[in-house]
Coordinates of C-alpha atoms and ligand atoms in Angstrom, one line a residue:
M367 CA 3.8 18.8 -3.9
K368 CA 5.6 15.9 -2.1
L369 CA 3.6 12.7 -1.7
L370 CA 3.9 12.9 2.1
E371 CA 2.5 16.4 2.1
Q372 CA -0.4 15.2 0.0
I373 CA -1.1 12.5 2.6
F374 CA -0.8 15.0 5.4
E375 CA -3.4 17.3 3.7
I376 CA -5.9 14.5 4.0
A377 CA -5.0 14.1 7.7
N378 CA -5.5 17.8 8.2
K379 CA -8.9 17.9 6.5
N380 CA -10.2 14.7 8.0
P381 CA -8.0 13.5 10.9
D382 CA -10.5 10.9 12.1
L383 CA -10.8 9.1 8.8
I384 CA -9.6 5.4 9.0
V385 CA -6.3 5.1 7.2
L386 CA -5.7 1.4 7.8
A387 CA -7.8 -1.4 9.3
E388 CA -6.1 -4.5 10.7
R389 CA -8.2 -7.5 11.9
E390 CA -8.2 -6.3 15.5
Q391 CA -7.7 -2.6 15.3
K392 CA -8.4 0.4 13.1
F393 CA -6.2 3.5 12.8
T394 CA -6.9 7.0 11.7
Y395 CA -4.9 9.4 9.5
R396 CA -4.2 11.5 12.6
Q397 CA -2.8 8.5 14.4
L398 CA -0.7 7.7 11.4
F399 CA 1.0 11.1 11.6
V400 CA 1.4 10.9 15.3
A401 CA 3.3 7.6 14.8
V402 CA 5.3 9.1 11.9
S403 CA 6.2 12.1 14.0
E404 CA 7.3 10.0 17.0
I405 CA 9.4 7.6 14.9
S406 CA 11.0 10.4 12.9
K407 CA 12.0 12.0 16.3
Q408 CA 13.8 8.7 17.1
I409 CA 15.5 8.7 13.7
K410 CA 16.6 12.3 14.2
E411 CA 18.0 11.6 17.7
R412 CA 20.8 9.7 15.9
T413 CA 23.3 11.3 13.6
L414 CA 22.8 9.1 10.6
V415 CA 24.6 8.9 7.4
N416 CA 22.6 9.7 4.3
R417 CA 21.7 6.1 3.4
P418 CA 18.5 4.2 3.2
I419 CA 16.7 2.8 6.3
L420 CA 15.8 -0.8 6.4
I421 CA 12.4 -1.5 7.8
F422 CA 12.0 -5.0 9.2
G423 CA 8.4 -5.8 9.9
K424 CA 5.0 -6.9 8.7
N425 CA 2.2 -5.5 6.6
D426 CA 0.7 -3.3 9.3
F427 CA 0.1 0.1 10.6
I428 CA 3.4 0.5 12.5
S429 CA 5.6 -0.6 9.6
L430 CA 3.7 1.8 7.3
A431 CA 4.4 4.6 9.8
A432 CA 8.1 3.6 10.0
M433 CA 8.4 3.7 6.2
L434 CA 6.8 7.2 6.0
A435 CA 9.0 8.4 8.9
A436 CA 12.1 7.3 7.0
N437 CA 10.9 9.4 4.0
L438 CA 10.0 12.4 6.2
T439 CA 13.6 12.5 7.5
G440 CA 15.0 12.3 3.9
H441 CA 15.8 8.6 3.8
A442 CA 14.7 6.0 1.4
Y443 CA 13.2 2.9 3.0
I444 CA 13.9 -0.7 2.3
P445 CA 10.9 -2.9 3.3
V446 CA 12.0 -6.4 4.4
D447 CA 9.3 -8.8 5.5
A448 CA 9.8 -10.3 8.9
H449 CA 9.3 -13.8 7.4
T450 CA 12.2 -13.4 5.1
P451 CA 14.8 -16.2 5.6
F452 CA 17.7 -15.2 7.7
E453 CA 20.3 -15.7 5.0
R454 CA 18.5 -13.6 2.5
T455 CA 18.0 -10.8 5.1
E456 CA 21.7 -11.0 5.8
M457 CA 22.4 -10.6 2.1
I458 CA 20.1 -7.6 1.8
N459 CA 21.5 -6.0 4.9
S460 CA 25.1 -6.3 3.8
A461 CA 24.3 -5.1 0.2
A462 CA 22.3 -2.2 1.4
K463 CA 24.4 -1.1 4.4
P464 CA 21.5 0.9 5.8
A465 CA 22.0 4.0 8.0
V466 CA 19.9 2.2 10.6
V467 CA 17.4 -0.6 10.9
I468 CA 13.9 0.0 12.3
T469 CA 12.3 -3.2 13.6
T470 CA 8.6 -3.3 14.3
V471 CA 8.4 -7.0 15.4
K472 CA 9.9 -9.0 18.2
L473 CA 13.2 -10.4 17.0
S474 CA 14.6 -13.9 17.4
E475 CA 18.2 -14.2 18.6
D476 CA 19.9 -14.5 15.2
F477 CA 18.0 -11.4 13.8
S478 CA 18.8 -9.5 17.0
A479 CA 22.5 -10.2 16.5
L480 CA 22.2 -9.2 12.8
F481 CA 20.5 -5.9 13.6
T482 CA 22.7 -4.7 16.4
D483 CA 22.2 -1.0 15.6
R484 CA 18.4 -0.7 15.5
I485 CA 15.5 1.4 16.5
S486 CA 12.7 -0.9 17.8
V487 CA 9.2 0.6 17.7
N488 CA 5.9 -1.0 18.6
L489 CA 2.4 0.2 19.3
N490 CA 2.8 0.1 23.0
T491 CA 5.7 2.6 23.0
L492 CA 3.8 5.2 21.0
S493 CA 1.1 7.4 22.4
L494 CA -1.4 7.5 19.6
D495 CA -3.9 9.7 21.5
E496 CA -2.0 12.9 20.7
K497 CA -3.5 15.5 18.4
L498 CA -2.3 15.8 14.8
P499 CA 1.3 17.1 15.1
E500 CA 2.9 20.0 13.2
L501 CA 5.4 18.5 10.7
D502 CA 8.3 20.0 8.8
F503 CA 8.5 18.5 5.3
S504 CA 11.6 20.4 4.2
Q505 CA 13.8 17.3 4.5
A506 CA 11.3 14.9 3.2
V507 CA 12.2 12.9 0.0
S508 CA 11.2 14.6 -3.2
G509 CA 12.1 14.8 -6.9
T510 CA 14.7 12.3 -7.9
D511 CA 15.5 11.3 -4.3
S512 CA 15.1 7.6 -3.7
N513 CA 11.7 6.9 -2.1
Y514 CA 12.2 3.2 -1.6
I515 CA 14.4 0.3 -2.5
I516 CA 12.8 -3.1 -3.1
Y517 CA 15.0 -6.1 -3.3
T518 CA 13.9 -8.6 -6.1
S519 CA 13.9 -12.2 -5.3
G520 CA 17.2 -12.6 -7.3
T521 CA 16.9 -15.9 -9.0
T522 CA 20.7 -16.2 -8.9
G523 CA 23.3 -14.7 -6.6
V524 CA 22.9 -11.6 -4.5
P525 CA 19.5 -9.9 -4.6
K526 CA 19.3 -6.6 -6.5
G527 CA 17.8 -3.5 -4.9
V528 CA 15.5 -1.6 -7.3
E529 CA 15.9 2.1 -6.5
V530 CA 12.6 4.0 -7.1
S531 CA 12.5 7.8 -6.9
H532 CA 9.9 9.9 -5.4
D533 CA 8.9 11.1 -8.8
N534 CA 8.6 7.6 -10.2
L535 CA 6.2 6.9 -7.4
V536 CA 4.3 10.2 -8.1
T537 CA 3.7 9.3 -11.7
F538 CA 2.5 5.8 -10.8
T539 CA 0.2 7.2 -8.1
N540 CA -1.3 9.8 -10.4
W541 CA -2.0 7.2 -13.0
M542 CA -3.7 4.9 -10.5
N543 CA -5.8 7.8 -9.2
N544 CA -6.9 9.0 -12.6
D545 CA -7.1 6.1 -14.9
F546 CA -9.0 3.6 -12.8
N547 CA -12.4 3.8 -11.2
K548 CA -12.8 6.6 -8.7
I549 CA -14.5 5.5 -5.6
E550 CA -15.5 7.7 -2.6
N551 CA -14.0 6.5 0.7
N552 CA -12.4 3.7 -1.2
Q553 CA -11.7 0.6 0.9
I554 CA -8.7 -0.9 -0.8
L555 CA -7.4 -4.4 -0.2
S556 CA -3.8 -4.4 1.1
Q557 CA -2.6 -7.9 0.9
A558 CA 0.7 -7.9 -0.9
L559 CA 3.8 -7.8 1.4
Y560 CA 5.3 -4.3 1.6
S561 CA 8.5 -5.9 0.4
F562 CA 6.7 -6.8 -2.9
D563 CA 6.1 -3.8 -5.2
L564 CA 2.4 -4.9 -5.8
S565 CA 1.9 -3.2 -2.3
I566 CA 2.4 0.3 -3.8
F567 CA -0.9 -0.3 -5.8
S568 CA -2.7 -0.2 -2.5
L569 CA -0.6 2.1 -0.3
Y570 CA -0.1 5.3 -2.3
P571 CA -3.4 5.6 -4.2
S572 CA -5.2 4.9 -0.9
L573 CA -3.2 7.3 1.2
T574 CA -3.3 10.2 -1.3
T575 CA -7.1 10.0 -1.8
G576 CA -8.3 9.4 1.8
G577 CA -9.0 5.8 1.2
T578 CA -8.8 3.0 3.8
L579 CA -6.3 0.2 3.6
V580 CA -7.9 -3.1 4.4
S581 CA -4.7 -4.8 5.7
L582 CA -4.5 -8.6 5.6
S583 CA -2.0 -10.1 8.0
R584 CA 0.1 -13.1 7.0
D585 CA -2.0 -15.3 9.3
E586 CA -5.1 -14.3 7.3
T587 CA -3.6 -14.8 3.8
T588 CA -2.2 -18.2 4.7
N589 CA -5.2 -19.5 6.7
F590 CA -8.3 -20.1 4.7
K591 CA -10.7 -19.9 7.6
L592 CA -9.3 -16.7 8.9
L593 CA -9.1 -15.3 5.3
F594 CA -12.8 -15.8 4.7
E595 CA -13.9 -14.7 8.2
R596 CA -12.1 -11.4 7.4
L597 CA -13.3 -11.0 3.8
N598 CA -16.9 -11.8 4.8
S599 CA -16.9 -9.3 7.6
T600 CA -15.2 -6.4 5.8
V601 CA -16.3 -4.0 3.1
I602 CA -13.8 -3.9 0.2
N603 CA -14.3 -1.7 -2.9
T604 CA -11.0 -2.2 -4.7
W605 CA -9.3 -5.5 -4.9
I606 CA -5.5 -5.5 -5.6
S607 CA -3.7 -8.9 -5.8
T608 CA -1.9 -11.3 -8.0
P609 CA -4.2 -13.5 -10.1
S610 CA -3.1 -16.5 -8.0
F611 CA -4.4 -15.0 -4.8
V612 CA -7.9 -14.3 -6.3
D613 CA -7.9 -17.9 -7.5
I614 CA -7.7 -19.0 -3.9
C615 CA -10.6 -16.7 -3.0
L616 CA -12.7 -18.0 -5.9
L617 CA -12.6 -21.5 -4.4
D618 CA -15.0 -20.3 -1.7
P619 CA -18.7 -20.1 -2.8
S620 CA -19.1 -16.9 -0.7
F621 CA -16.8 -15.0 -3.0
T622 CA -19.5 -13.5 -5.2
E623 CA -21.1 -10.2 -6.0
K624 CA -24.2 -11.1 -4.0
E625 CA -22.1 -11.5 -0.8
H626 CA -19.8 -8.6 -1.7
P627 CA -21.9 -6.0 -3.4
N628 CA -19.4 -3.2 -2.7
L629 CA -16.5 -5.0 -4.3
V630 CA -16.7 -3.2 -7.7
Q631 CA -13.1 -3.1 -9.0
F632 CA -10.3 -5.7 -9.3
I633 CA -6.8 -4.8 -10.3
F634 CA -4.3 -7.5 -11.1
C635 CA -0.6 -7.4 -11.6
G636 CA 2.6 -9.5 -11.1
E637 CA 1.9 -12.5 -13.2
E638 CA -0.3 -13.6 -16.1
L639 CA -4.0 -13.2 -15.7
T640 CA -5.4 -16.3 -17.4
K641 CA -8.6 -16.3 -19.3
K642 CA -9.9 -19.0 -17.0
T643 CA -9.4 -16.8 -13.9
A644 CA -10.9 -13.8 -15.6
E645 CA -13.9 -15.7 -16.8
K646 CA -14.6 -17.2 -13.4
L647 CA -14.3 -13.8 -11.8
L648 CA -16.6 -12.2 -14.3
T649 CA -19.1 -14.9 -13.6
A650 CA -18.8 -14.4 -9.8
F651 CA -18.8 -10.5 -10.1
P652 CA -20.7 -9.7 -13.3
S653 CA -20.9 -5.9 -12.6
A654 CA -17.3 -5.4 -11.4
T655 CA -14.6 -3.8 -13.5
I656 CA -11.5 -6.0 -13.9
Y657 CA -8.1 -4.6 -15.0
N658 CA -5.1 -6.5 -16.1
T659 CA -2.0 -4.4 -15.5
Y660 CA 1.6 -5.2 -16.3
G661 CA 5.0 -4.0 -15.2
P662 CA 8.2 -5.0 -13.4
T663 CA 9.5 -3.6 -10.1
E664 CA 12.1 -1.7 -12.2
A665 CA 9.3 0.3 -13.8
T666 CA 7.5 1.2 -10.6
G667 CA 4.5 -1.0 -10.1
A668 CA 2.9 -1.1 -13.5
I669 CA 3.0 0.7 -16.8
S670 CA 0.1 -0.6 -18.8
S671 CA -3.5 -1.6 -18.2
I672 CA -6.6 -2.9 -19.9
K673 CA -10.2 -3.5 -18.9
V674 CA -11.1 -7.1 -19.1
T675 CA -14.5 -7.4 -20.7
E676 CA -16.5 -10.4 -22.1
K677 CA -15.6 -9.0 -25.6
L678 CA -11.9 -9.0 -24.8
L679 CA -12.1 -12.5 -23.6
T680 CA -13.9 -13.8 -26.7
E681 CA -11.6 -12.0 -29.0
N682 CA -8.3 -13.2 -27.5
D683 CA -6.7 -16.6 -26.8
R684 CA -4.4 -14.9 -24.3
L685 CA -5.3 -11.7 -22.5
P686 CA -3.4 -8.6 -23.7
I687 CA -1.6 -6.5 -21.0
G688 CA -2.9 -3.2 -22.3
F689 CA -2.0 0.3 -23.2
A690 CA 0.9 2.3 -21.8
K691 CA 0.2 4.9 -19.1
S692 CA 1.0 8.5 -20.0
G693 CA 4.6 9.3 -19.6
V694 CA 5.6 5.9 -20.8
E695 CA 6.4 4.7 -24.3
L696 CA 6.7 1.1 -25.3
K697 CA 9.0 -0.4 -27.9
I698 CA 9.7 -4.0 -29.0
M699 CA 13.4 -4.6 -29.7
D700 CA 14.4 -8.0 -30.9
G701 CA 11.1 -9.4 -29.5
E702 CA 11.7 -7.9 -26.1
I703 CA 9.4 -5.3 -24.3
I704 CA 11.3 -2.1 -23.7
I705 CA 9.8 0.4 -21.3
I706 CA 10.8 4.1 -21.8
G707 CA 9.9 7.1 -19.7
D708 CA 9.1 8.5 -16.3
S709 CA 8.3 5.2 -14.7
V710 CA 11.7 3.7 -15.2
A711 CA 13.5 3.4 -11.9
K712 CA 16.9 4.9 -11.1
G713 CA 18.6 1.5 -11.3
Y714 CA 19.9 -1.2 -9.0
F715 CA 21.1 0.3 -5.7
E716 CA 24.9 0.7 -5.7
N717 CA 25.2 -1.9 -8.4
P718 CA 26.5 -0.1 -11.6
E719 CA 27.3 -3.4 -13.4
K720 CA 23.8 -4.9 -13.1
T721 CA 22.3 -1.4 -13.7
A722 CA 24.2 -1.0 -17.0
Q723 CA 23.0 -4.5 -18.2
A724 CA 19.3 -3.6 -17.9
F725 CA 18.9 0.2 -17.8
F726 CA 19.8 2.4 -20.8
T727 CA 18.5 5.5 -22.6
V728 CA 16.4 6.0 -25.7
D729 CA 16.5 9.5 -27.1
G730 CA 17.8 10.7 -23.8
K731 CA 14.9 9.1 -21.9
P732 CA 15.4 6.4 -19.3
A733 CA 14.7 2.9 -20.6
Y734 CA 14.6 -0.6 -19.2
H735 CA 15.0 -4.1 -20.8
T736 CA 12.1 -6.1 -19.2
G737 CA 13.4 -9.5 -20.2
D738 CA 9.7 -10.1 -21.3
A739 CA 8.9 -11.2 -24.8
G740 CA 6.0 -9.3 -26.4
S741 CA 4.4 -7.5 -29.3
L742 CA 2.5 -4.3 -29.9
T743 CA -0.5 -3.8 -32.1
D744 CA -0.8 -0.8 -34.4
E745 CA -3.1 0.8 -31.8
G746 CA -0.4 0.4 -29.2
M747 CA -1.9 -2.5 -27.3
L748 CA 0.8 -4.7 -25.6
R749 CA 0.8 -8.4 -25.7
Y750 CA 2.9 -10.6 -23.4
Q751 CA 4.5 -13.7 -24.7
G752 CA 6.4 -14.9 -21.6
R753 CA 9.8 -14.3 -20.1
I754 CA 12.7 -14.4 -22.4
D755 CA 14.6 -16.5 -19.9
F756 CA 11.8 -19.0 -20.1
Q757 CA 12.7 -19.7 -23.7
V758 CA 14.6 -23.0 -24.1
K759 CA 16.2 -25.0 -26.9
F760 CA 14.7 -28.4 -27.0
N761 CA 15.8 -30.9 -29.8
G762 CA 17.1 -27.9 -31.6
F763 CA 13.9 -25.9 -31.6
R764 CA 13.5 -22.6 -29.8
I765 CA 10.5 -23.0 -27.5
E766 CA 8.6 -20.5 -25.4
L767 CA 7.5 -22.4 -22.3
Q768 CA 4.8 -19.9 -21.5
D769 CA 3.3 -20.3 -25.0
I770 CA 2.8 -24.0 -24.2
E771 CA 1.3 -23.1 -20.8
A772 CA -1.1 -20.6 -22.3
N773 CA -2.4 -23.3 -24.6
I774 CA -2.7 -26.0 -21.9
Q775 CA -4.6 -23.5 -19.7
N776 CA -7.3 -23.1 -22.3
L777 CA -8.1 -26.8 -22.1
K778 CA -11.1 -28.2 -20.2
D779 CA -10.5 -29.4 -16.6
I780 CA -7.1 -27.6 -16.3
E781 CA -7.0 -24.6 -14.1
K782 CA -3.4 -23.6 -14.5
S783 CA -0.2 -24.9 -16.0
V784 CA 3.5 -24.4 -15.7
V785 CA 6.0 -26.0 -18.1
L786 CA 9.6 -26.4 -16.9
P787 CA 12.6 -27.7 -18.7
K788 CA 14.6 -30.7 -17.3
T789 CA 18.3 -30.3 -17.9
N790 CA 21.2 -32.6 -17.7
D791 CA 24.6 -31.7 -16.1
Q792 CA 25.6 -30.0 -19.4
H793 CA 22.6 -27.6 -19.0
K794 CA 21.0 -29.2 -22.1
V795 CA 17.3 -29.6 -22.0
T796 CA 16.4 -33.2 -22.1
A797 CA 12.6 -33.0 -21.3
L798 CA 9.7 -30.6 -20.9
I799 CA 7.7 -31.3 -17.8
A800 CA 4.1 -29.9 -17.7
Y801 CA 2.6 -29.3 -14.2
L802 CA -1.1 -29.1 -14.3
E803 CA -3.4 -27.7 -11.6
S804 CA -6.6 -29.6 -11.9
D805 CA -9.5 -30.9 -9.7
K806 CA -9.4 -34.2 -11.5
T807 CA -8.9 -37.3 -9.4
F808 CA -7.7 -40.5 -11.0
A809 CA -8.7 -44.0 -9.7
D810 CA -5.3 -45.4 -10.9
R811 CA -2.4 -44.7 -13.2
A812 CA -4.2 -46.2 -16.2
E813 CA -7.0 -43.6 -15.9
E814 CA -4.4 -40.8 -15.5
R815 CA -2.6 -42.1 -18.6
A816 CA -5.8 -42.1 -20.6
F817 CA -6.6 -38.6 -19.6
T818 CA -3.1 -37.4 -20.5
K819 CA -3.5 -39.1 -23.9
Q820 CA -6.7 -37.2 -24.5
L821 CA -5.2 -34.0 -23.3
K822 CA -2.2 -34.4 -25.7
A823 CA -4.6 -35.0 -28.6
E824 CA -6.4 -31.7 -27.8
L825 CA -3.1 -29.9 -27.2
S826 CA -1.7 -31.0 -30.5
K827 CA -4.4 -29.0 -32.3
T828 CA -2.8 -25.8 -31.0
I829 CA 0.9 -26.4 -30.5
M830 CA 3.7 -27.7 -32.7
D831 CA 4.6 -31.4 -32.0
Y832 CA 8.1 -30.4 -31.0
M833 CA 6.6 -28.3 -28.2
M834 CA 4.7 -31.2 -26.7
P835 CA 5.7 -31.8 -23.0
T836 CA 7.4 -35.1 -22.3
K837 CA 5.7 -35.6 -19.0
F838 CA 2.4 -34.4 -17.3
I839 CA 2.2 -34.0 -13.5
Y840 CA -1.2 -33.3 -11.9
L841 CA -1.5 -31.3 -8.7
K842 CA -4.6 -30.1 -6.9
K843 CA -3.1 -26.7 -6.0
F844 CA 0.2 -25.1 -7.1
P845 CA 2.5 -23.8 -4.4
L846 CA 2.7 -20.0 -4.2
N847 CA 5.8 -17.9 -3.2
Q848 CA 5.6 -15.3 -0.5
N849 CA 4.5 -12.7 -3.1
G850 CA 1.5 -14.8 -4.0
K851 CA 2.8 -15.8 -7.4
V852 CA 3.1 -19.4 -8.6
D853 CA 6.4 -20.8 -7.2
R854 CA 8.2 -22.3 -10.1
K855 CA 11.2 -23.3 -8.0
A856 CA 9.1 -25.3 -5.6
L857 CA 7.3 -26.9 -8.6
A858 CA 10.7 -28.0 -10.1
Q859 CA 11.5 -29.7 -6.8
K860 CA 8.3 -31.7 -7.0
E861 CA 9.4 -33.3 -10.2
R862 CA 12.7 -34.3 -8.6
G863 CA 10.8 -35.7 -5.7
D864 CA 8.4 -37.5 -8.1
N865 CA 11.1 -39.4 -9.9
Ligands
LIG389 N1 -0.2 -8.7 -16.3 C1 0.8 -9.5 -16.4 N2 0.8 -10.5 -17.3 C2 1.9 -11.4 -17.5 N3 3.0 -11.2 -16.8 C3 3.1 -10.3 -15.9 C4 2.1 -9.4 -15.7 N4 2.5 -8.5 -14.7 C5 3.7 -8.8 -14.4 N5 4.1 -9.9 -15.1 C6 5.4 -10.6 -15.0 O1 6.0 -10.3 -13.8 C7 7.3 -9.6 -14.0 C8 7.6 -8.5 -13.0 O2 7.5 -9.1 -11.7 P1 8.4 -8.6 -10.5 O3 8.9 -7.2 -10.8 O4 7.7 -8.8 -9.3 O5 9.7 -9.5 -10.6 P2 9.9 -11.1 -10.9 O6 10.8 -11.1 -12.0 O7 8.6 -11.8 -10.9 O8 10.6 -11.5 -9.6 P3 12.0 -11.3 -9.1 O9 12.7 -10.4 -10.1 O10 11.8 -10.8 -7.8 O11 12.6 -12.7 -9.2 C9 7.2 -9.0 -15.4 O12 8.4 -8.8 -16.0 C10 6.4 -10.1 -16.1 O13 7.2 -11.1 -16.5

């Protein structure tokens, strides 16, 4: 059965169930399909080429309806967040050449000029009071059709669009629905931008099981006061976010099991879950189940998971990233994690060159080079050792920067750490700069130096001397990117500003 039909079945059985709750307004499954039907009519009024539809909007009901309407009419959708810088949006738009753009927000002049051919939808133009419409799913995406294309941040050059099929998404959704805690009327946090593939952890498992998406707006995720007002007035059962986002929430004393007795499950992905974050979370929510999951956008959300228990924390210096989901096989080739099986995406949209560099086949099955270093235990448990592109040569030694980070993070008074290489104009690494997130305040430079000296002494017990960072920079809070991950590029700029 197509995913859309599965969601429609829920609407048929229980039309008045809340599908998505924004701060000001709640929407039902019936209203979702009324909106999907109306938007799909507007798509069908145009004779469109068989290309994806770009959805320019926010994390909200109307953008979700537009994405599903694209799928209903047989088009893949490309979610682009309305806060994406103009240049990047322009790059995505010209790489994707969408059949049409659907905008769900008010556009500024430059964006208006960029999206000349567009369908503008907003809540005021839809009459959501209608009854559940009859829908024809015959054209809806299915099988190997592309369901969505998510553009990665593209560290260099033109962003790459990861093309994920309907069946890739089905296998991910089934895994989420079966291998994690089943919760009746699950209220699932929907915080990640739709343009970041962490959002599919919330969207499809919730929609296919009759859950409610507790949708946080950008205002709420970026404003502490609004965030806690919302969190403290809403029931959430399943928490989905990057570890960095929960770190922010843990700063508030109200973020505890006592205040949130219904919050029973935490699922993390997107970046390393440190032992410190996991320990703090287990202290705040002793009865909750915490999962660490791992995967790149190119393998549809996530492909491995593990329950984080006290035992796992005591037995490991760095948290493992778990066991493969069914349908996926893991291999380590030359130290790199290779993902094989039904979660591997179709490739980079209309980019055969980049696709051939990263996607291949193993025994006839689709495979993907993750660019992550890792190892597998005999039982099939995967360990993450950092990004291969974060490996540097320093003074002739090969160094894994994230290995240093993991060791620093285990030290007292340090919340988080990022180690970045400093290079000269010949791209040669001349120094290793350690950024440390810490609550510590120093009266003067001398006190800071003394602390660093002590820290280095501790660190030298666990890392080789050639791995010792050259400089230590203390920050109260690390900058995060729009996906809620630690923003390494912004950190690197801090060093430049510092000197
Ligand atoms: N549980 C985890 N532990 C450690 N690292 C993780 C975990 N989950 C994801 N990652 C890291 O995040 C990467 C996938 O992230 P994503 O697909 O969002 O792309 P990105 O490489 O971070 O960003 P972009 O490609 O957009 O620049 C993985 O390859 C891995 O390096």
